[in-house]
């Protein structure tokens, strides 16, 4: 289930990386800011906040329901769920 949820998770994960790479990480000198990205971070947060919230709500509710059905310890369950959810993101962006 988390691998399937990881497919739409590509959008919020990419948004998080884009915001971080053009904002705080660029200010620290760890990345280069996009030359066309000079509108500030507020516009991106207006777009990203609902995407993060909606995906987090869907992911959380689905996993809380599934957690009740498993006999695995909670810490192991949540670690595996998180790792499985980010696999599609790294599979797509790790290829480029």
PDB file of C-alpha atoms in Angstrom:
ATOM      1  CA  UNK A   1       0.000   0.000   0.000  1.00  0.00           C
ATOM      2  CA  UNK A   2       2.791   2.444   0.847  1.00  0.00           C
ATOM      3  CA  UNK A   3       4.541   1.808  -2.451  1.00  0.00           C
ATOM      4  CA  UNK A   4       1.301   2.779  -4.195  1.00  0.00           C
ATOM      5  CA  UNK A   5       0.944   5.835  -1.950  1.00  0.00           C
ATOM      6  CA  UNK A   6       4.521   6.690  -2.860  1.00  0.00           C
ATOM      7  CA  UNK A   7       3.528   7.370  -6.467  1.00  0.00           C
ATOM      8  CA  UNK A   8       1.435  10.464  -5.645  1.00  0.00           C
ATOM      9  CA  UNK A   9       4.003  11.283  -2.923  1.00  0.00           C
ATOM     10  CA  UNK A  10       6.376  12.261  -5.713  1.00  0.00           C
ATOM     11  CA  UNK A  11       4.586  15.617  -5.994  1.00  0.00           C
ATOM     12  CA  UNK A  12       4.930  16.775  -2.349  1.00  0.00           C
ATOM     13  CA  UNK A  13       8.457  15.373  -2.091  1.00  0.00           C
ATOM     14  CA  UNK A  14       9.505  17.245  -5.226  1.00  0.00           C
ATOM     15  CA  UNK A  15       7.873  20.430  -3.942  1.00  0.00           C
ATOM     16  CA  UNK A  16       9.710  20.059  -0.640  1.00  0.00           C
ATOM     17  CA  UNK A  17      13.034  19.595  -2.431  1.00  0.00           C
ATOM     18  CA  UNK A  18      12.381  22.537  -4.752  1.00  0.00           C
ATOM     19  CA  UNK A  19      11.463  24.871  -1.905  1.00  0.00           C
ATOM     20  CA  UNK A  20      14.438  23.769   0.182  1.00  0.00           C
ATOM     21  CA  UNK A  21      16.926  23.984  -2.697  1.00  0.00           C
ATOM     22  CA  UNK A  22      15.810  27.478  -3.729  1.00  0.00           C
ATOM     23  CA  UNK A  23      15.345  28.791  -0.202  1.00  0.00           C
ATOM     24  CA  UNK A  24      17.304  27.758   2.873  1.00  0.00           C
ATOM     25  CA  UNK A  25      19.835  25.489   1.158  1.00  0.00           C
ATOM     26  CA  UNK A  26      20.666  28.179  -1.409  1.00  0.00           C
ATOM     27  CA  UNK A  27      21.087  30.722   1.383  1.00  0.00           C
ATOM     28  CA  UNK A  28      23.587  28.398   3.049  1.00  0.00           C
ATOM     29  CA  UNK A  29      25.441  27.987  -0.235  1.00  0.00           C
ATOM     30  CA  UNK A  30      24.750  24.255  -0.500  1.00  0.00           C
ATOM     31  CA  UNK A  31      22.728  24.598  -3.728  1.00  0.00           C
ATOM     32  CA  UNK A  32      22.348  27.198  -6.448  1.00  0.00           C
ATOM     33  CA  UNK A  33      19.116  29.123  -6.573  1.00  0.00           C
ATOM     34  CA  UNK A  34      17.216  29.073  -9.844  1.00  0.00           C
ATOM     35  CA  UNK A  35      17.752  32.411 -11.610  1.00  0.00           C
ATOM     36  CA  UNK A  36      14.042  32.719 -12.386  1.00  0.00           C
ATOM     37  CA  UNK A  37      12.974  32.011  -8.812  1.00  0.00           C
ATOM     38  CA  UNK A  38      12.934  35.527  -7.371  1.00  0.00           C
ATOM     39  CA  UNK A  39       9.332  35.845  -6.193  1.00  0.00           C
ATOM     40  CA  UNK A  40      10.036  34.678  -2.671  1.00  0.00           C
ATOM     41  CA  UNK A  41       8.911  31.635  -0.787  1.00  0.00           C
ATOM     42  CA  UNK A  42       5.339  32.707   0.018  1.00  0.00           C
ATOM     43  CA  UNK A  43       3.997  31.755  -3.401  1.00  0.00           C
ATOM     44  CA  UNK A  44       5.443  28.273  -3.131  1.00  0.00           C
ATOM     45  CA  UNK A  45       4.100  27.811   0.378  1.00  0.00           C
ATOM     46  CA  UNK A  46       0.602  28.763  -0.789  1.00  0.00           C
ATOM     47  CA  UNK A  47       0.852  26.008  -3.396  1.00  0.00           C
ATOM     48  CA  UNK A  48       2.707  23.452  -1.285  1.00  0.00           C
ATOM     49  CA  UNK A  49       0.861  23.694   2.043  1.00  0.00           C
ATOM     50  CA  UNK A  50      -2.432  22.220   0.755  1.00  0.00           C
ATOM     51  CA  UNK A  51      -0.543  19.527  -1.165  1.00  0.00           C
ATOM     52  CA  UNK A  52       1.445  18.551   1.950  1.00  0.00           C
ATOM     53  CA  UNK A  53      -1.653  18.639   4.132  1.00  0.00           C
ATOM     54  CA  UNK A  54      -3.823  16.576   1.817  1.00  0.00           C
ATOM     55  CA  UNK A  55      -1.193  13.945   1.161  1.00  0.00           C
ATOM     56  CA  UNK A  56      -0.227  13.772   4.850  1.00  0.00           C
ATOM     57  CA  UNK A  57      -3.854  13.295   5.844  1.00  0.00           C
ATOM     58  CA  UNK A  58      -4.424  10.504   3.316  1.00  0.00           C
ATOM     59  CA  UNK A  59      -1.127   8.791   4.155  1.00  0.00           C
ATOM     60  CA  UNK A  60      -1.656   9.075   7.903  1.00  0.00           C
ATOM     61  CA  UNK A  61      -5.228   7.820   7.934  1.00  0.00           C
ATOM     62  CA  UNK A  62      -4.409   4.883   5.668  1.00  0.00           C
ATOM     63  CA  UNK A  63      -1.446   3.852   7.781  1.00  0.00           C
ATOM     64  CA  UNK A  64      -3.209   4.238  11.118  1.00  0.00           C
ATOM     65  CA  UNK A  65      -5.882   1.842   9.853  1.00  0.00           C
ATOM     66  CA  UNK A  66      -3.288  -0.628   8.592  1.00  0.00           C
ATOM     67  CA  UNK A  67      -1.222  -0.331  11.790  1.00  0.00           C
ATOM     68  CA  UNK A  68      -4.113  -1.693  13.833  1.00  0.00           C
ATOM     69  CA  UNK A  69      -4.151  -4.851  11.694  1.00  0.00           C
ATOM     70  CA  UNK A  70      -0.465  -5.714  12.028  1.00  0.00           C
ATOM     71  CA  UNK A  71       1.436  -7.396  14.818  1.00  0.00           C
ATOM     72  CA  UNK A  72       4.685  -5.507  14.132  1.00  0.00           C
ATOM     73  CA  UNK A  73       6.128  -3.094  16.697  1.00  0.00           C
ATOM     74  CA  UNK A  74       5.084   0.512  16.084  1.00  0.00           C
ATOM     75  CA  UNK A  75       8.559   1.957  15.467  1.00  0.00           C
ATOM     76  CA  UNK A  76       9.387  -0.704  12.885  1.00  0.00           C
ATOM     77  CA  UNK A  77       6.018  -0.284  11.165  1.00  0.00           C
ATOM     78  CA  UNK A  78       6.374   3.485  10.779  1.00  0.00           C
ATOM     79  CA  UNK A  79       9.999   3.260   9.607  1.00  0.00           C
ATOM     80  CA  UNK A  80       9.121   0.698   6.924  1.00  0.00           C
ATOM     81  CA  UNK A  81       6.062   2.695   5.837  1.00  0.00           C
ATOM     82  CA  UNK A  82       8.093   5.859   5.469  1.00  0.00           C
ATOM     83  CA  UNK A  83      10.867   4.098   3.570  1.00  0.00           C
ATOM     84  CA  UNK A  84       8.398   2.375   1.241  1.00  0.00           C
ATOM     85  CA  UNK A  85       6.637   5.669   0.541  1.00  0.00           C
ATOM     86  CA  UNK A  86       9.792   7.433  -0.652  1.00  0.00           C
ATOM     87  CA  UNK A  87      11.039   4.580  -2.870  1.00  0.00           C
ATOM     88  CA  UNK A  88       9.141   5.779  -6.003  1.00  0.00           C
ATOM     89  CA  UNK A  89      10.560   9.296  -5.589  1.00  0.00           C
ATOM     90  CA  UNK A  90      14.132   8.023  -5.451  1.00  0.00           C
ATOM     91  CA  UNK A  91      13.473   5.536  -8.239  1.00  0.00           C
ATOM     92  CA  UNK A  92      12.386   8.325 -10.599  1.00  0.00           C
ATOM     93  CA  UNK A  93      14.754  11.100  -9.572  1.00  0.00           C
ATOM     94  CA  UNK A  94      17.645   8.757  -8.851  1.00  0.00           C
ATOM     95  CA  UNK A  95      17.691   7.775 -12.522  1.00  0.00           C
ATOM     96  CA  UNK A  96      18.469  11.318 -13.700  1.00  0.00           C
TER      97      UNK A  96
END
